[in-house]
């Protein structure tokens, strides 16, 4: 299946995507992970993206489109994929639809993970202590949430209009949220 996971920073997209790809045996494509690896490897992309990520802003649509097109052209996506962190604004959503139409691999399910702001702050504060990610500081998280509201939240409506969106409650334990997502996918394949 070709699935997009949507949700605010800290909603559990990355966490749930990792569980889903194990269950479905398809690749996990996380633009956040790809970018952090590029920064670590000091590739030209990583060198360009680092300051933007550290400020909590979105990396440019052009850079992201190249990154995602390159990844989605690889052979391992033939059986499907779980996309996590892309698209993050309407321009990216439209570019993705156009690219996947060309590749004859349209999105089949978009799942929005809904979590309230207070849980998000607590989860990211915990991750900041555990992992020390450079964009998990309080000020940067606040900025990431603003950007989410302004630019990423409208993507939910975009997939609703395409008739592929389901919303899932992201509160509760990781296993509880996962069971809800699996329930949605089981309904979708019937
Ligand atoms: P991402 O890596 O996508 O960062 P994120 O939104 O914080 O999500 P993540 O997947 O890491 O966290 P999750 O909610 O799973 O992006 C980082 C940056 O890269 C962006 O700010 C931007 O600069 C850039 N970028 C990425 N994609 C881009 C694009 N398309 N265009 C432009 N720029 C882009 O989990 C958060 C924490 O909550 C975890 O510690 C987890 O353990 C915990 N958690 C999860 N579920 C839980 C639960 N049920 N209960 C308790 N804790 C839970």
PDB file of C-alpha atoms and ligand atoms in Angstrom:
ATOM      1  CA  UNK A   1       0.000   0.000   0.000  1.00  0.00           C
ATOM      2  CA  UNK A   2       1.026   3.598  -0.589  1.00  0.00           C
ATOM      3  CA  UNK A   3       0.382   5.557   2.585  1.00  0.00           C
ATOM      4  CA  UNK A   4       1.042   9.121   3.740  1.00  0.00           C
ATOM      5  CA  UNK A   5       1.175   9.809   7.481  1.00  0.00           C
ATOM      6  CA  UNK A   6       0.267  13.359   8.482  1.00  0.00           C
ATOM      7  CA  UNK A   7       0.403  15.126  11.832  1.00  0.00           C
ATOM      8  CA  UNK A   8       2.030  17.922  13.808  1.00  0.00           C
ATOM      9  CA  UNK A   9       5.652  17.643  15.002  1.00  0.00           C
ATOM     10  CA  UNK A  10       5.566  15.195  17.903  1.00  0.00           C
ATOM     11  CA  UNK A  11       2.238  13.656  16.889  1.00  0.00           C
ATOM     12  CA  UNK A  12       3.922  10.286  16.434  1.00  0.00           C
ATOM     13  CA  UNK A  13       4.285  10.127  12.645  1.00  0.00           C
ATOM     14  CA  UNK A  14       7.840   8.804  12.711  1.00  0.00           C
ATOM     15  CA  UNK A  15       7.050   6.433  15.573  1.00  0.00           C
ATOM     16  CA  UNK A  16       3.983   4.950  13.874  1.00  0.00           C
ATOM     17  CA  UNK A  17       5.643   4.834  10.445  1.00  0.00           C
ATOM     18  CA  UNK A  18       8.421   2.656  11.873  1.00  0.00           C
ATOM     19  CA  UNK A  19       5.835   0.166  13.226  1.00  0.00           C
ATOM     20  CA  UNK A  20       3.783   0.203  10.034  1.00  0.00           C
ATOM     21  CA  UNK A  21       6.670  -0.567   7.688  1.00  0.00           C
ATOM     22  CA  UNK A  22       7.558  -3.574   9.817  1.00  0.00           C
ATOM     23  CA  UNK A  23       4.002  -4.872   9.555  1.00  0.00           C
ATOM     24  CA  UNK A  24       3.538  -4.129   5.844  1.00  0.00           C
ATOM     25  CA  UNK A  25       7.126  -4.911   4.733  1.00  0.00           C
ATOM     26  CA  UNK A  26       7.393  -1.732   2.661  1.00  0.00           C
ATOM     27  CA  UNK A  27      10.023   1.055   2.870  1.00  0.00           C
ATOM     28  CA  UNK A  28       9.745   3.915   5.376  1.00  0.00           C
ATOM     29  CA  UNK A  29      10.435   7.199   3.614  1.00  0.00           C
ATOM     30  CA  UNK A  30      10.948   9.954   6.175  1.00  0.00           C
ATOM     31  CA  UNK A  31      12.120  13.295   4.826  1.00  0.00           C
ATOM     32  CA  UNK A  32      13.244  14.244   8.360  1.00  0.00           C
ATOM     33  CA  UNK A  33      15.457  11.130   8.572  1.00  0.00           C
ATOM     34  CA  UNK A  34      16.819  11.667   5.031  1.00  0.00           C
ATOM     35  CA  UNK A  35      17.642  15.298   5.873  1.00  0.00           C
ATOM     36  CA  UNK A  36      19.281  14.488   9.219  1.00  0.00           C
ATOM     37  CA  UNK A  37      21.423  11.850   7.477  1.00  0.00           C
ATOM     38  CA  UNK A  38      22.415  14.394   4.800  1.00  0.00           C
ATOM     39  CA  UNK A  39      23.417  16.855   7.545  1.00  0.00           C
ATOM     40  CA  UNK A  40      25.438  14.165   9.324  1.00  0.00           C
ATOM     41  CA  UNK A  41      27.192  13.154   6.082  1.00  0.00           C
ATOM     42  CA  UNK A  42      27.786  16.832   5.206  1.00  0.00           C
ATOM     43  CA  UNK A  43      26.427  16.357   1.673  1.00  0.00           C
ATOM     44  CA  UNK A  44      25.645  19.516  -0.365  1.00  0.00           C
ATOM     45  CA  UNK A  45      21.959  19.062   0.576  1.00  0.00           C
ATOM     46  CA  UNK A  46      22.823  18.652   4.258  1.00  0.00           C
ATOM     47  CA  UNK A  47      25.021  21.749   4.236  1.00  0.00           C
ATOM     48  CA  UNK A  48      22.191  23.781   2.687  1.00  0.00           C
ATOM     49  CA  UNK A  49      19.449  22.391   4.934  1.00  0.00           C
ATOM     50  CA  UNK A  50      21.067  22.469   8.372  1.00  0.00           C
ATOM     51  CA  UNK A  51      20.487  26.111   9.358  1.00  0.00           C
ATOM     52  CA  UNK A  52      16.883  25.973   8.118  1.00  0.00           C
ATOM     53  CA  UNK A  53      16.135  22.840  10.129  1.00  0.00           C
ATOM     54  CA  UNK A  54      17.821  24.194  13.241  1.00  0.00           C
ATOM     55  CA  UNK A  55      15.557  27.265  13.021  1.00  0.00           C
ATOM     56  CA  UNK A  56      12.437  25.074  12.736  1.00  0.00           C
ATOM     57  CA  UNK A  57      11.671  26.371   9.225  1.00  0.00           C
ATOM     58  CA  UNK A  58      10.824  24.269   6.179  1.00  0.00           C
ATOM     59  CA  UNK A  59      13.605  23.370   3.764  1.00  0.00           C
ATOM     60  CA  UNK A  60      12.878  24.747   0.258  1.00  0.00           C
ATOM     61  CA  UNK A  61      10.328  22.955  -1.909  1.00  0.00           C
ATOM     62  CA  UNK A  62      12.873  22.536  -4.740  1.00  0.00           C
ATOM     63  CA  UNK A  63      15.386  20.728  -2.559  1.00  0.00           C
ATOM     64  CA  UNK A  64      12.655  18.543  -1.068  1.00  0.00           C
ATOM     65  CA  UNK A  65      11.186  17.671  -4.445  1.00  0.00           C
ATOM     66  CA  UNK A  66      14.572  16.483  -5.739  1.00  0.00           C
ATOM     67  CA  UNK A  67      15.119  14.437  -2.595  1.00  0.00           C
ATOM     68  CA  UNK A  68      11.705  12.772  -2.659  1.00  0.00           C
ATOM     69  CA  UNK A  69      11.676  12.167  -6.414  1.00  0.00           C
ATOM     70  CA  UNK A  70      15.040  10.473  -6.224  1.00  0.00           C
ATOM     71  CA  UNK A  71      13.814   8.260  -3.355  1.00  0.00           C
ATOM     72  CA  UNK A  72      10.458   7.386  -4.937  1.00  0.00           C
ATOM     73  CA  UNK A  73      12.161   6.371  -8.176  1.00  0.00           C
ATOM     74  CA  UNK A  74      14.019   3.519  -6.466  1.00  0.00           C
ATOM     75  CA  UNK A  75      12.907  -0.074  -7.118  1.00  0.00           C
ATOM     76  CA  UNK A  76      12.030  -0.927  -3.514  1.00  0.00           C
ATOM     77  CA  UNK A  77       8.853   1.208  -3.615  1.00  0.00           C
ATOM     78  CA  UNK A  78       7.236  -1.189  -6.107  1.00  0.00           C
ATOM     79  CA  UNK A  79       5.304  -2.919  -3.302  1.00  0.00           C
ATOM     80  CA  UNK A  80       4.320   0.366  -1.628  1.00  0.00           C
ATOM     81  CA  UNK A  81       5.724   2.791   0.949  1.00  0.00           C
ATOM     82  CA  UNK A  82       4.943   4.783   4.066  1.00  0.00           C
ATOM     83  CA  UNK A  83       5.688   8.468   3.547  1.00  0.00           C
ATOM     84  CA  UNK A  84       6.400  10.407   6.744  1.00  0.00           C
ATOM     85  CA  UNK A  85       7.075  14.167   6.810  1.00  0.00           C
ATOM     86  CA  UNK A  86       6.189  14.849   3.175  1.00  0.00           C
ATOM     87  CA  UNK A  87       4.151  16.715   1.943  1.00  0.00           C
ATOM     88  CA  UNK A  88       4.406  19.620   4.414  1.00  0.00           C
ATOM     89  CA  UNK A  89       2.618  22.349   2.440  1.00  0.00           C
ATOM     90  CA  UNK A  90       0.119  22.538  -0.420  1.00  0.00           C
ATOM     91  CA  UNK A  91       2.800  23.067  -3.070  1.00  0.00           C
ATOM     92  CA  UNK A  92       4.531  19.856  -1.954  1.00  0.00           C
ATOM     93  CA  UNK A  93       1.193  18.006  -1.922  1.00  0.00           C
ATOM     94  CA  UNK A  94       0.447  19.058  -5.494  1.00  0.00           C
ATOM     95  CA  UNK A  95       3.975  18.218  -6.658  1.00  0.00           C
ATOM     96  CA  UNK A  96       3.700  14.792  -5.024  1.00  0.00           C
ATOM     97  CA  UNK A  97       0.367  14.026  -6.686  1.00  0.00           C
ATOM     98  CA  UNK A  98       1.793  15.008 -10.059  1.00  0.00           C
ATOM     99  CA  UNK A  99       4.952  12.925  -9.552  1.00  0.00           C
ATOM    100  CA  UNK A 100       3.063   9.835  -8.367  1.00  0.00           C
ATOM    101  CA  UNK A 101       0.638  10.098 -11.284  1.00  0.00           C
ATOM    102  CA  UNK A 102       3.634  10.066 -13.605  1.00  0.00           C
ATOM    103  CA  UNK A 103       5.057   7.017 -11.783  1.00  0.00           C
ATOM    104  CA  UNK A 104       1.570   5.400 -11.758  1.00  0.00           C
ATOM    105  CA  UNK A 105       1.720   5.034  -7.975  1.00  0.00           C
ATOM    106  CA  UNK A 106      -0.985   7.304  -6.475  1.00  0.00           C
ATOM    107  CA  UNK A 107      -1.464   7.633  -2.708  1.00  0.00           C
ATOM    108  CA  UNK A 108      -4.091   5.164  -1.474  1.00  0.00           C
ATOM    109  CA  UNK A 109      -4.423   6.258   2.175  1.00  0.00           C
ATOM    110  CA  UNK A 110      -3.599   9.477   4.021  1.00  0.00           C
ATOM    111  CA  UNK A 111      -3.771   9.155   7.793  1.00  0.00           C
ATOM    112  CA  UNK A 112      -3.829  12.255   9.979  1.00  0.00           C
ATOM    113  CA  UNK A 113      -2.685  11.640  13.579  1.00  0.00           C
ATOM    114  CA  UNK A 114      -4.465  14.131  15.866  1.00  0.00           C
ATOM    115  CA  UNK A 115      -2.759  15.106  19.145  1.00  0.00           C
ATOM    116  CA  UNK A 116      -3.362  18.181  21.297  1.00  0.00           C
ATOM    117  CA  UNK A 117      -0.688  20.850  21.783  1.00  0.00           C
ATOM    118  CA  UNK A 118       0.085  20.019  25.411  1.00  0.00           C
ATOM    119  CA  UNK A 119       0.956  16.360  24.659  1.00  0.00           C
ATOM    120  CA  UNK A 120       3.169  17.510  21.793  1.00  0.00           C
ATOM    121  CA  UNK A 121       5.198  19.823  24.027  1.00  0.00           C
ATOM    122  CA  UNK A 122       5.632  17.047  26.613  1.00  0.00           C
ATOM    123  CA  UNK A 123       6.661  14.420  24.047  1.00  0.00           C
ATOM    124  CA  UNK A 124       9.207  16.643  22.361  1.00  0.00           C
ATOM    125  CA  UNK A 125      10.626  17.808  25.707  1.00  0.00           C
ATOM    126  CA  UNK A 126      11.160  14.140  26.588  1.00  0.00           C
ATOM    127  CA  UNK A 127      12.832  13.423  23.247  1.00  0.00           C
ATOM    128  CA  UNK A 128      15.040  16.506  23.684  1.00  0.00           C
ATOM    129  CA  UNK A 129      16.351  15.002  26.924  1.00  0.00           C
ATOM    130  CA  UNK A 130      16.821  11.534  25.438  1.00  0.00           C
ATOM    131  CA  UNK A 131      18.203  12.334  21.971  1.00  0.00           C
ATOM    132  CA  UNK A 132      19.391  15.956  22.049  1.00  0.00           C
ATOM    133  CA  UNK A 133      18.073  16.727  18.539  1.00  0.00           C
ATOM    134  CA  UNK A 134      19.167  20.266  17.621  1.00  0.00           C
ATOM    135  CA  UNK A 135      15.620  21.299  16.556  1.00  0.00           C
ATOM    136  CA  UNK A 136      13.903  20.071  19.746  1.00  0.00           C
ATOM    137  CA  UNK A 137      14.681  23.139  21.891  1.00  0.00           C
ATOM    138  CA  UNK A 138      11.645  24.986  23.288  1.00  0.00           C
ATOM    139  CA  UNK A 139      11.840  28.046  20.995  1.00  0.00           C
ATOM    140  CA  UNK A 140      12.394  25.961  17.873  1.00  0.00           C
ATOM    141  CA  UNK A 141       9.542  23.585  18.735  1.00  0.00           C
ATOM    142  CA  UNK A 142       7.231  26.594  19.127  1.00  0.00           C
ATOM    143  CA  UNK A 143       8.292  27.802  15.673  1.00  0.00           C
ATOM    144  CA  UNK A 144       7.794  24.313  14.170  1.00  0.00           C
ATOM    145  CA  UNK A 145       4.259  24.246  15.574  1.00  0.00           C
ATOM    146  CA  UNK A 146       3.504  27.692  14.074  1.00  0.00           C
ATOM    147  CA  UNK A 147       4.758  26.553  10.685  1.00  0.00           C
ATOM    148  CA  UNK A 148       2.666  23.409  11.029  1.00  0.00           C
ATOM    149  CA  UNK A 149      -0.513  25.434  11.644  1.00  0.00           C
ATOM    150  CA  UNK A 150       0.182  27.874   8.814  1.00  0.00           C
ATOM    151  CA  UNK A 151       1.533  25.572   6.129  1.00  0.00           C
ATOM    152  CA  UNK A 152       1.078  21.886   6.904  1.00  0.00           C
ATOM    153  CA  UNK A 153      -2.411  21.728   8.445  1.00  0.00           C
ATOM    154  CA  UNK A 154      -4.066  22.659   5.072  1.00  0.00           C
ATOM    155  CA  UNK A 155      -2.596  19.477   3.555  1.00  0.00           C
ATOM    156  CA  UNK A 156      -5.166  17.511   5.594  1.00  0.00           C
ATOM    157  CA  UNK A 157      -7.979  19.202   3.653  1.00  0.00           C
ATOM    158  CA  UNK A 158      -6.170  18.511   0.395  1.00  0.00           C
ATOM    159  CA  UNK A 159      -6.280  14.737   0.998  1.00  0.00           C
ATOM    160  CA  UNK A 160      -9.839  14.928   2.359  1.00  0.00           C
ATOM    161  CA  UNK A 161     -10.855  16.503  -0.976  1.00  0.00           C
ATOM    162  CA  UNK A 162      -9.194  13.594  -2.774  1.00  0.00           C
ATOM    163  CA  UNK A 163     -11.283  11.151  -0.727  1.00  0.00           C
ATOM    164  CA  UNK A 164      -8.342   9.268   0.830  1.00  0.00           C
ATOM    165  CA  UNK A 165      -8.117  10.872   4.300  1.00  0.00           C
ATOM    166  CA  UNK A 166      -8.839   9.236   7.657  1.00  0.00           C
ATOM    167  CA  UNK A 167      -8.195  10.929  11.029  1.00  0.00           C
ATOM    168  CA  UNK A 168      -6.890   8.878  13.926  1.00  0.00           C
ATOM    169  CA  UNK A 169      -6.628   9.920  17.573  1.00  0.00           C
ATOM    170  CA  UNK A 170      -2.927  10.070  18.477  1.00  0.00           C
ATOM    171  CA  UNK A 171      -3.418  10.211  22.276  1.00  0.00           C
ATOM    172  CA  UNK A 172      -2.773   7.143  24.414  1.00  0.00           C
ATOM    173  CA  UNK A 173       0.079   4.637  24.237  1.00  0.00           C
ATOM    174  CA  UNK A 174       2.093   4.003  21.064  1.00  0.00           C
ATOM    175  CA  UNK A 175       0.471   0.538  20.806  1.00  0.00           C
ATOM    176  CA  UNK A 176      -3.037   1.962  21.163  1.00  0.00           C
ATOM    177  CA  UNK A 177      -2.427   4.484  18.378  1.00  0.00           C
ATOM    178  CA  UNK A 178      -0.919   1.755  16.198  1.00  0.00           C
ATOM    179  CA  UNK A 179      -3.983  -0.469  16.690  1.00  0.00           C
ATOM    180  CA  UNK A 180      -6.192   2.405  15.489  1.00  0.00           C
ATOM    181  CA  UNK A 181      -4.079   2.879  12.364  1.00  0.00           C
ATOM    182  CA  UNK A 182      -4.088  -0.836  11.574  1.00  0.00           C
ATOM    183  CA  UNK A 183      -7.895  -0.797  11.982  1.00  0.00           C
ATOM    184  CA  UNK A 184      -8.154   1.991   9.396  1.00  0.00           C
ATOM    185  CA  UNK A 185      -5.983   0.088   6.916  1.00  0.00           C
ATOM    186  CA  UNK A 186      -7.941  -3.136   7.407  1.00  0.00           C
ATOM    187  CA  UNK A 187     -11.142  -1.265   6.548  1.00  0.00           C
ATOM    188  CA  UNK A 188      -9.439   0.266   3.499  1.00  0.00           C
ATOM    189  CA  UNK A 189      -8.455  -3.067   1.910  1.00  0.00           C
ATOM    190  CA  UNK A 190     -11.947  -4.591   2.292  1.00  0.00           C
TER     191      UNK A 190
HETATM  192  P1  LIG B   1      10.644  15.529  11.082  1.00  0.00           P
HETATM  193  O1  LIG B   1      11.753  14.590  11.252  1.00  0.00           O
HETATM  194  O2  LIG B   1       9.518  15.111  10.180  1.00  0.00           O
HETATM  195  O3  LIG B   1      10.167  15.895  12.566  1.00  0.00           O
HETATM  196  P2  LIG B   1       8.834  15.807  13.426  1.00  0.00           P
HETATM  197  O4  LIG B   1       7.727  16.532  12.750  1.00  0.00           O
HETATM  198  O5  LIG B   1       9.201  16.227  14.810  1.00  0.00           O
HETATM  199  O6  LIG B   1       8.357  14.322  13.500  1.00  0.00           O
HETATM  200  P3  LIG B   1       8.995  13.025  14.078  1.00  0.00           P
HETATM  201  O7  LIG B   1       8.491  11.986  13.144  1.00  0.00           O
HETATM  202  O8  LIG B   1      10.453  13.136  14.263  1.00  0.00           O
HETATM  203  O9  LIG B   1       8.421  12.840  15.537  1.00  0.00           O
HETATM  204  P4  LIG B   1       7.225  11.937  16.078  1.00  0.00           P
HETATM  205  O10 LIG B   1       6.019  12.780  15.870  1.00  0.00           O
HETATM  206  O11 LIG B   1       7.184  10.545  15.555  1.00  0.00           O
HETATM  207  O12 LIG B   1      11.175  16.953  10.494  1.00  0.00           O
HETATM  208  C1  LIG B   1      12.263  17.654  11.080  1.00  0.00           C
HETATM  209  C2  LIG B   1      12.596  18.916  10.251  1.00  0.00           C
HETATM  210  O13 LIG B   1      13.050  18.538   8.908  1.00  0.00           O
HETATM  211  C3  LIG B   1      11.454  19.894   9.965  1.00  0.00           C
HETATM  212  O14 LIG B   1      11.230  20.814  11.046  1.00  0.00           O
HETATM  213  C4  LIG B   1      11.955  20.606   8.677  1.00  0.00           C
HETATM  214  O15 LIG B   1      12.911  21.601   8.957  1.00  0.00           O
HETATM  215  C5  LIG B   1      12.635  19.480   7.911  1.00  0.00           C
HETATM  216  N1  LIG B   1      11.723  18.809   6.958  1.00  0.00           N
HETATM  217  C6  LIG B   1      11.305  17.499   7.023  1.00  0.00           C
HETATM  218  N2  LIG B   1      10.466  17.227   6.014  1.00  0.00           N
HETATM  219  C7  LIG B   1      10.332  18.375   5.292  1.00  0.00           C
HETATM  220  C8  LIG B   1       9.586  18.737   4.125  1.00  0.00           C
HETATM  221  N3  LIG B   1       8.781  17.862   3.513  1.00  0.00           N
HETATM  222  N4  LIG B   1       9.679  20.005   3.659  1.00  0.00           N
HETATM  223  C9  LIG B   1      10.471  20.900   4.257  1.00  0.00           C
HETATM  224  N5  LIG B   1      11.209  20.639   5.366  1.00  0.00           N
HETATM  225  C10 LIG B   1      11.138  19.383   5.881  1.00  0.00           C
HETATM  226  O16 LIG B   1       7.557  11.686  17.614  1.00  0.00           O
HETATM  227  C11 LIG B   1       7.880  12.651  18.544  1.00  0.00           C
HETATM  228  C12 LIG B   1       8.179  12.045  19.906  1.00  0.00           C
HETATM  229  O17 LIG B   1       6.957  11.600  20.524  1.00  0.00           O
HETATM  230  C13 LIG B   1       9.080  10.825  19.896  1.00  0.00           C
HETATM  231  O18 LIG B   1      10.080  10.991  20.867  1.00  0.00           O
HETATM  232  C14 LIG B   1       8.190   9.645  20.230  1.00  0.00           C
HETATM  233  O19 LIG B   1       8.839   8.652  20.997  1.00  0.00           O
HETATM  234  C15 LIG B   1       7.092  10.286  21.062  1.00  0.00           C
HETATM  235  N6  LIG B   1       5.802   9.606  20.890  1.00  0.00           N
HETATM  236  C16 LIG B   1       5.273   9.174  19.714  1.00  0.00           C
HETATM  237  N7  LIG B   1       4.073   8.595  19.928  1.00  0.00           N
HETATM  238  C17 LIG B   1       3.830   8.688  21.295  1.00  0.00           C
HETATM  239  C18 LIG B   1       2.745   8.281  22.144  1.00  0.00           C
HETATM  240  N8  LIG B   1       1.638   7.676  21.678  1.00  0.00           N
HETATM  241  N9  LIG B   1       2.844   8.545  23.465  1.00  0.00           N
HETATM  242  C19 LIG B   1       3.943   9.153  23.966  1.00  0.00           C
HETATM  243  N10 LIG B   1       4.997   9.562  23.226  1.00  0.00           N
HETATM  244  C20 LIG B   1       4.950   9.326  21.893  1.00  0.00           C
END
